[in-house]
mmCIF file of C-alpha atoms and ligand atoms in Angstrom:
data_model
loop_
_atom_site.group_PDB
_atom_site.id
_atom_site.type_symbol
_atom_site.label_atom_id
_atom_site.label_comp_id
_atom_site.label_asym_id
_atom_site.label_seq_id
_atom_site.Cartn_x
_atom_site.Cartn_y
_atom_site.Cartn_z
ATOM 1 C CA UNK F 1 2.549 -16.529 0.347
ATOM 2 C CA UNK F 2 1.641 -12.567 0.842
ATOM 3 C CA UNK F 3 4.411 -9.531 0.245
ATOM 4 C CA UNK F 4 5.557 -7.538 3.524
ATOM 5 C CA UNK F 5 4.822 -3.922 3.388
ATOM 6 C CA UNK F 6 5.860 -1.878 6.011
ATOM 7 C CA UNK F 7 3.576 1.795 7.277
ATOM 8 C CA UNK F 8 5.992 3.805 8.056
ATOM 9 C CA UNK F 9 4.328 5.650 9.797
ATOM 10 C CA UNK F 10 7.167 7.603 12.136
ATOM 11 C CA UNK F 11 8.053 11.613 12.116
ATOM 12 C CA UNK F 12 10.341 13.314 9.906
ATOM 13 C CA UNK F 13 13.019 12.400 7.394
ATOM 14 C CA UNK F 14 15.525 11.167 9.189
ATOM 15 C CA UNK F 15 13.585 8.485 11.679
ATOM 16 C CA UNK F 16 11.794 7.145 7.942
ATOM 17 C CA UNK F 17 15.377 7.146 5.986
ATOM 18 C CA UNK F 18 16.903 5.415 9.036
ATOM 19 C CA UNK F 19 13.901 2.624 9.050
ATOM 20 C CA UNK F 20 13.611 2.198 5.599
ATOM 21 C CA UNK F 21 17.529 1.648 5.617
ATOM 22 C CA UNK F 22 18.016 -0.900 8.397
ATOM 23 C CA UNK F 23 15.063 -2.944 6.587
ATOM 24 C CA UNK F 24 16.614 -2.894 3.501
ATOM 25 C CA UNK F 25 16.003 -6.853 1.565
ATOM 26 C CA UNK F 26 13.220 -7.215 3.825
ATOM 27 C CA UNK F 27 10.250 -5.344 2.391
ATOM 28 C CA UNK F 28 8.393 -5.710 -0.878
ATOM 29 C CA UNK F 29 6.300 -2.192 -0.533
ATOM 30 C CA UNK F 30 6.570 0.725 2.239
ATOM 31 C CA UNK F 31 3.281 2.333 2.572
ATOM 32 C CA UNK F 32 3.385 5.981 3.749
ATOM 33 C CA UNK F 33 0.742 8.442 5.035
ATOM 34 C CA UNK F 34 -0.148 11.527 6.822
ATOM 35 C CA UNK F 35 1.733 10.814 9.777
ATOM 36 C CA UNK F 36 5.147 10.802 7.654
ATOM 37 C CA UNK F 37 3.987 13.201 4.964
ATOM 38 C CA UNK F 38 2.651 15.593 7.107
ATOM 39 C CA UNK F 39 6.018 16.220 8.895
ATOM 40 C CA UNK F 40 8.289 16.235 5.881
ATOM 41 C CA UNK F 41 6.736 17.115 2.385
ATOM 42 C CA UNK F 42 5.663 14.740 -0.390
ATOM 43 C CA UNK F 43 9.699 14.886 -1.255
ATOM 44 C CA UNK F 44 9.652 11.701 1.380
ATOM 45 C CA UNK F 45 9.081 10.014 -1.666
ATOM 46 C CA UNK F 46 12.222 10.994 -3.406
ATOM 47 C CA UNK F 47 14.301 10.163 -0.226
ATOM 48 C CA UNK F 48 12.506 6.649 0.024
ATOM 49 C CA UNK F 49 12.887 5.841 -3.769
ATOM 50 C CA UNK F 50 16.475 4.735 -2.776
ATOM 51 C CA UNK F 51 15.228 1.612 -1.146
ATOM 52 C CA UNK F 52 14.087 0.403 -5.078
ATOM 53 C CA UNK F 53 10.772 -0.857 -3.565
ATOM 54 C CA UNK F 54 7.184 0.924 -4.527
ATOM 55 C CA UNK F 55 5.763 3.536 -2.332
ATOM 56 C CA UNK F 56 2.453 3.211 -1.806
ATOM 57 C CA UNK F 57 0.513 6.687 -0.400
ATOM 58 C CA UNK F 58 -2.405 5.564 2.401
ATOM 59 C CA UNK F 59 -3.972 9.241 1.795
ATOM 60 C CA UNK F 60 -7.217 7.089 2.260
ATOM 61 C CA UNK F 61 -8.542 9.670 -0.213
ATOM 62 C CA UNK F 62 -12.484 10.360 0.228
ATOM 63 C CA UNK F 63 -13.495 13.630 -1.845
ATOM 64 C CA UNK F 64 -15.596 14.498 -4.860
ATOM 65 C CA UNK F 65 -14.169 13.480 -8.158
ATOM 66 C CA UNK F 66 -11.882 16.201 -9.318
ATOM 67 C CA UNK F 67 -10.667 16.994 -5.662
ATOM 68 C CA UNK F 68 -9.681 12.914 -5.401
ATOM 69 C CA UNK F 69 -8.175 13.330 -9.117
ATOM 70 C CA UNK F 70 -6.231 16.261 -8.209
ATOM 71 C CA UNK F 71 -4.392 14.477 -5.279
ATOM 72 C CA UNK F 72 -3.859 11.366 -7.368
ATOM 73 C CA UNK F 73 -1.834 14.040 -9.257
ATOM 74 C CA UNK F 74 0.724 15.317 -7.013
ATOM 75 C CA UNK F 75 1.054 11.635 -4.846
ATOM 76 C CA UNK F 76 1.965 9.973 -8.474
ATOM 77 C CA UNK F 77 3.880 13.168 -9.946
ATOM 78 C CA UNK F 78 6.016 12.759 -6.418
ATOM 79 C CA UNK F 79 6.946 9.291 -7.478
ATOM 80 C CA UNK F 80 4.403 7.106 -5.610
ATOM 81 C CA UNK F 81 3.532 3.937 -7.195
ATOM 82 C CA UNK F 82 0.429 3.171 -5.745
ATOM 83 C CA UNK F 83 -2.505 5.075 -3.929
ATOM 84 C CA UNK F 84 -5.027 3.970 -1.374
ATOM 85 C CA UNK F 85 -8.676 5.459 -1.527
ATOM 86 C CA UNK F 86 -11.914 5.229 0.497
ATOM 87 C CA UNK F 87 -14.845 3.927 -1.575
ATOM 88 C CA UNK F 88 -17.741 5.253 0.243
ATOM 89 C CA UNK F 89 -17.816 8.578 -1.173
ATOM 90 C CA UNK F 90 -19.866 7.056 -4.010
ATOM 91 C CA UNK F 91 -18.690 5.295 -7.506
ATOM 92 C CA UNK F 92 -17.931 8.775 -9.007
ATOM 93 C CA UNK F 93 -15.398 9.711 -6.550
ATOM 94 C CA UNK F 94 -13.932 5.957 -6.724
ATOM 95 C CA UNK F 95 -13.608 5.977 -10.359
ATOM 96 C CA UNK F 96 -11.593 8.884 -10.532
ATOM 97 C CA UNK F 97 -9.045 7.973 -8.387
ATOM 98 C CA UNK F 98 -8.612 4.376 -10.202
ATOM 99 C CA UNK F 99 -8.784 6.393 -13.353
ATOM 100 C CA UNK F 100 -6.534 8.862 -12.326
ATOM 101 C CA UNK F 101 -4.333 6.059 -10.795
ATOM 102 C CA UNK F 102 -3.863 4.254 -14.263
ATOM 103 C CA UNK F 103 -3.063 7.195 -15.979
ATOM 104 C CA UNK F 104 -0.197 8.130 -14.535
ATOM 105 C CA UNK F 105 0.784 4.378 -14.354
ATOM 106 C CA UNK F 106 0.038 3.772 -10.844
ATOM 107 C CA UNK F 107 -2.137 1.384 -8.946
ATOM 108 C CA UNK F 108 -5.195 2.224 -6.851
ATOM 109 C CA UNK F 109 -6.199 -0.126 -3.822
ATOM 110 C CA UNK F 110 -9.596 0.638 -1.783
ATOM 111 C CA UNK F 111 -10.654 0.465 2.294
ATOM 112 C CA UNK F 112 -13.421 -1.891 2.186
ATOM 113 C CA UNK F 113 -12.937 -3.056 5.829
ATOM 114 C CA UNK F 114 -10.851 -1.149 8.317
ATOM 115 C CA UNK F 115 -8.912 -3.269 11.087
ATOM 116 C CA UNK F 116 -9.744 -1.880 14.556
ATOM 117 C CA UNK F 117 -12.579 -2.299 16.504
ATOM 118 C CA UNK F 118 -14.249 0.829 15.667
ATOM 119 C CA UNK F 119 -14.527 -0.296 11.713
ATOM 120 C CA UNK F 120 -17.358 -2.575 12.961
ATOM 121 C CA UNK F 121 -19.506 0.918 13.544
ATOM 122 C CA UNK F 122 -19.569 1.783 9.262
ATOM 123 C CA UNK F 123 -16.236 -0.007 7.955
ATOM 124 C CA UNK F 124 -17.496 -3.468 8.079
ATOM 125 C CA UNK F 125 -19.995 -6.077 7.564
ATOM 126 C CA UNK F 126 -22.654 -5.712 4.052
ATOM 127 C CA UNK F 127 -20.677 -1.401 3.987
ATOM 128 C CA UNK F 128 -17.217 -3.558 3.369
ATOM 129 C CA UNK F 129 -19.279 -5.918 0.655
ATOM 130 C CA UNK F 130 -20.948 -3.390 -1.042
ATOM 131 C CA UNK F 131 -17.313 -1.419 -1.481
ATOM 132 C CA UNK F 132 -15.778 -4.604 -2.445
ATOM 133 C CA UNK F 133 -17.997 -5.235 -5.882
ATOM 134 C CA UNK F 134 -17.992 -1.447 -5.903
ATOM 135 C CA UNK F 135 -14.242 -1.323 -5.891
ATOM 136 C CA UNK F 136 -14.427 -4.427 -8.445
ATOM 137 C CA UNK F 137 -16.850 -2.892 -11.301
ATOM 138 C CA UNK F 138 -14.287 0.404 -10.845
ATOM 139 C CA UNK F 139 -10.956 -1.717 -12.039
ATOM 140 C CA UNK F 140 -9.564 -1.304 -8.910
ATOM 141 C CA UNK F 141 -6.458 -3.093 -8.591
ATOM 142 C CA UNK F 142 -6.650 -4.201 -5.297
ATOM 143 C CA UNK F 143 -8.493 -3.696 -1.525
ATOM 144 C CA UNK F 144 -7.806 -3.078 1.890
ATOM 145 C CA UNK F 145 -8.944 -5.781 4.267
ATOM 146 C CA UNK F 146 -8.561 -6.663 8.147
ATOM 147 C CA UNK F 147 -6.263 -9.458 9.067
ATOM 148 C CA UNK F 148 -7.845 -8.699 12.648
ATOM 149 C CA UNK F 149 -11.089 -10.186 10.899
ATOM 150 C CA UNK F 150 -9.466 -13.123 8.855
ATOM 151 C CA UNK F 151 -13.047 -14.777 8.268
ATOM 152 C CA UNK F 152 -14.089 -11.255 6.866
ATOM 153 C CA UNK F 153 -11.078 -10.663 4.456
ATOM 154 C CA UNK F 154 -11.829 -14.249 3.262
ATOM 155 C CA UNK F 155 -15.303 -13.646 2.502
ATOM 156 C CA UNK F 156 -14.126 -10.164 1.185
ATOM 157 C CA UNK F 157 -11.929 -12.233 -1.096
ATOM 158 C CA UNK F 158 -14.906 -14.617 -2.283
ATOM 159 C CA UNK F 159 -16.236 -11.347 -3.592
ATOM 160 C CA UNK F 160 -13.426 -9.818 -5.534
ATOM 161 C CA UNK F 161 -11.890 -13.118 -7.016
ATOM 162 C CA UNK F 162 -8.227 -13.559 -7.434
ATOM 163 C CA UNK F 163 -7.514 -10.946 -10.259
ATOM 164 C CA UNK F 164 -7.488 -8.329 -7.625
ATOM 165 C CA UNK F 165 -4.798 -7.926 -4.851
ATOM 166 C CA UNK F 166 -5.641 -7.548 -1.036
ATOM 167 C CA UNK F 167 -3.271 -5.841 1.313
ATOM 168 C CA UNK F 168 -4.284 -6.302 4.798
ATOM 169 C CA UNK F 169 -2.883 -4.350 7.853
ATOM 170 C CA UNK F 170 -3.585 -5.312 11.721
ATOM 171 C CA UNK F 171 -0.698 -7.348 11.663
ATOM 172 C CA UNK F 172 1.799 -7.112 14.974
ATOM 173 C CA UNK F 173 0.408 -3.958 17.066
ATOM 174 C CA UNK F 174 -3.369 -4.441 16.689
ATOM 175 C CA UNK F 175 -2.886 -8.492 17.795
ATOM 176 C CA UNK F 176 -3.354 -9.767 14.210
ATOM 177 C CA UNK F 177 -0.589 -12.745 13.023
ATOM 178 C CA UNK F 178 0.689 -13.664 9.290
ATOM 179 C CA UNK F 179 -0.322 -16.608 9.397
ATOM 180 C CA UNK F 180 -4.301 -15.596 10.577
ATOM 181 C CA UNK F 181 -4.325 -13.744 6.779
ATOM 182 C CA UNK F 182 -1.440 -15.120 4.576
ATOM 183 C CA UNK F 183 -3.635 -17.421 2.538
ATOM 184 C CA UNK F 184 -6.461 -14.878 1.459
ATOM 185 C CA UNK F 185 -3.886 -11.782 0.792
ATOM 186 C CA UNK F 186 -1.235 -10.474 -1.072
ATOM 187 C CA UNK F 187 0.405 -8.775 1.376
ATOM 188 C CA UNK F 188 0.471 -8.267 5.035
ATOM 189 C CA UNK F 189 1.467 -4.574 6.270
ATOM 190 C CA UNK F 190 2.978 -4.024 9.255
ATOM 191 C CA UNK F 191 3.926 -1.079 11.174
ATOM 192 C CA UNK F 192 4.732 -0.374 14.668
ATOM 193 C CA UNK F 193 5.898 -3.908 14.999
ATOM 194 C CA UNK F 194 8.594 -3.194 12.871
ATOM 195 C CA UNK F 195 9.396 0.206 13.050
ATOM 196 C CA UNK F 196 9.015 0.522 16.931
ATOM 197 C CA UNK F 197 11.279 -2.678 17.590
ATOM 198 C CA UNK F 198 14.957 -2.285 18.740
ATOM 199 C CA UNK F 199 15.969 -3.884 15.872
ATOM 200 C CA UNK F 200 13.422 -3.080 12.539
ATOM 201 C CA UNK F 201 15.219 -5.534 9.955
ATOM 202 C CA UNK F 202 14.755 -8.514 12.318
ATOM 203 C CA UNK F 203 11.671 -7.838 12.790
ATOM 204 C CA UNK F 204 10.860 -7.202 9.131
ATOM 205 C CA UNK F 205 12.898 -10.803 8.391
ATOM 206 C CA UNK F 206 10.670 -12.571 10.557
ATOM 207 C CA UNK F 207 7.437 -11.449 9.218
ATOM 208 C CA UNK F 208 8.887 -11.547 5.991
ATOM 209 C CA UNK F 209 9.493 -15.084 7.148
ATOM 210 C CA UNK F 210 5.863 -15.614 8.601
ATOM 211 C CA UNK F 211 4.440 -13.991 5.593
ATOM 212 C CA UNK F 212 5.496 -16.806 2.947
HETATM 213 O O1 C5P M 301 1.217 0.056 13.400
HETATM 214 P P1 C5P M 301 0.246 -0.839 12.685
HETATM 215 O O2 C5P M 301 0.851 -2.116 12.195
HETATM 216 O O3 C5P M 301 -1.028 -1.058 13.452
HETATM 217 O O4 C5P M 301 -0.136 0.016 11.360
HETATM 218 C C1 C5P M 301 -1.188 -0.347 10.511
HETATM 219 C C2 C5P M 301 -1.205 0.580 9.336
HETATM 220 O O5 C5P M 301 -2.242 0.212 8.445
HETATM 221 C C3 C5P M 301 -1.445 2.038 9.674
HETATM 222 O O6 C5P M 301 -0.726 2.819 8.737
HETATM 223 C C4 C5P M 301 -2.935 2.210 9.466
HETATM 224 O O7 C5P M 301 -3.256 3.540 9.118
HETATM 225 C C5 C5P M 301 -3.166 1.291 8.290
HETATM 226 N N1 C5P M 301 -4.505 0.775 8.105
HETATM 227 C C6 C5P M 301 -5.176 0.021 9.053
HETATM 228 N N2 C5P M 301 -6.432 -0.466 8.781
HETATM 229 C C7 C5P M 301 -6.991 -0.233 7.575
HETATM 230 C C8 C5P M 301 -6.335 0.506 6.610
HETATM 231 C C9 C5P M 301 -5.067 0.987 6.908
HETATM 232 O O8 C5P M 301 -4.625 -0.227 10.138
HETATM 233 N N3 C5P M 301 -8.139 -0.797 7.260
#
């Protein structure tokens, strides 16, 4: 049984408010990124909070240590709940987002394997591995893993444990189904299969649906 979180990844204020509303019941998480933040602030957050879900920020944040600690700053202090991080800038840059994460209460969940095809150039294979112990000895509190690659986010799994979450996007758009990843995740995320339909909150029911 894995969450549904949706990327809401569309322009501006009013197209996210108007998705986030019609989806309302359906989600458990919306993730939000540069797309979205880019073209309307970090007060998206504030405008989101009414749907009473966590926000999760996909800044896939890859820096030195202060410069990753200083954006786990402002994306908490806007009201996120959760961050997402790269890993392979090293264990120093890791640890201070999950550090900076947990201070401010939040949660910090790491890209160890990316979902499209061009992850299989860096984002893949013994890279994804190595990130997954790395993101492991760091107290991460979850990764990022492909449900395009279900036999990789299972082994990815085998090397976390179950203490640790795993969100897993390629659902819907990039061909992936809930029921390729359900069993090794905690949540599928899903984006322009939801957002793009004609009618997001029957969309969002169904994988909501498929998810459990
Ligand atoms: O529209 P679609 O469902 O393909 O959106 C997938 C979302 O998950 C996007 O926001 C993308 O940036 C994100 N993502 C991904 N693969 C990763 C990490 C994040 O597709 N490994």
């Amino acid at each position: 049984m894995a969450d549904l979180l949706l990327a809401l990844d569309v322009k501006g204020k009013a197209e996210a408010v108007r998705v986030a509303a019609a989806c309302a019941g359906e989600l458990d998480a919306i993730k939000i990124g540069y797309p979205l933040v880019l073209s309307t602030g970090l007060g998206i957050v504030k405008d989101l909070a009414k749907s009473e879900i966590p926000i999760i920020a996909d800044f896939k944040v890859a820096d030195i240590p202060n410069t990753n600690s200083l954006i786990c700053e402002e994306v908490f202090g806007a009201g996120c709940a959760g961050i997402i991080t790269h890993a392979f800038c090293g264990s120093d840059s890791l640890a201070a987002c999950v550090d900076a994460s947990h201070d401010h209460g939040g949660v910090c969940f790491v890209v160890c394997e990316m979902s499209h095809p061009g992850a299989l150039d860096f984002l893949s294979g013994e890279n994804a591995e190595r990130m997954a112990r790395m993101a492991k000895a760091a107290g991460a509190d979850g990764i990022i893993a492909p449900a395009t690659r279900p036999e990789r986010t299972a082994t990815l799994r085998g090397i976390i444990g179950s203490s640790m979450k795993i969100y897993s996007p390629g659902v819907g758009a990039q061909g992936a189904q809930p029921e390729d990843v359900k069993k090794y995740v905690d949540g599928i995320i899903v984006g322009r299969a939801i957002y793009e339909a004609a009618d997001p909150k029957a969309a969002a029911h169904e994988f909501r649906v498929r998810a459990r």
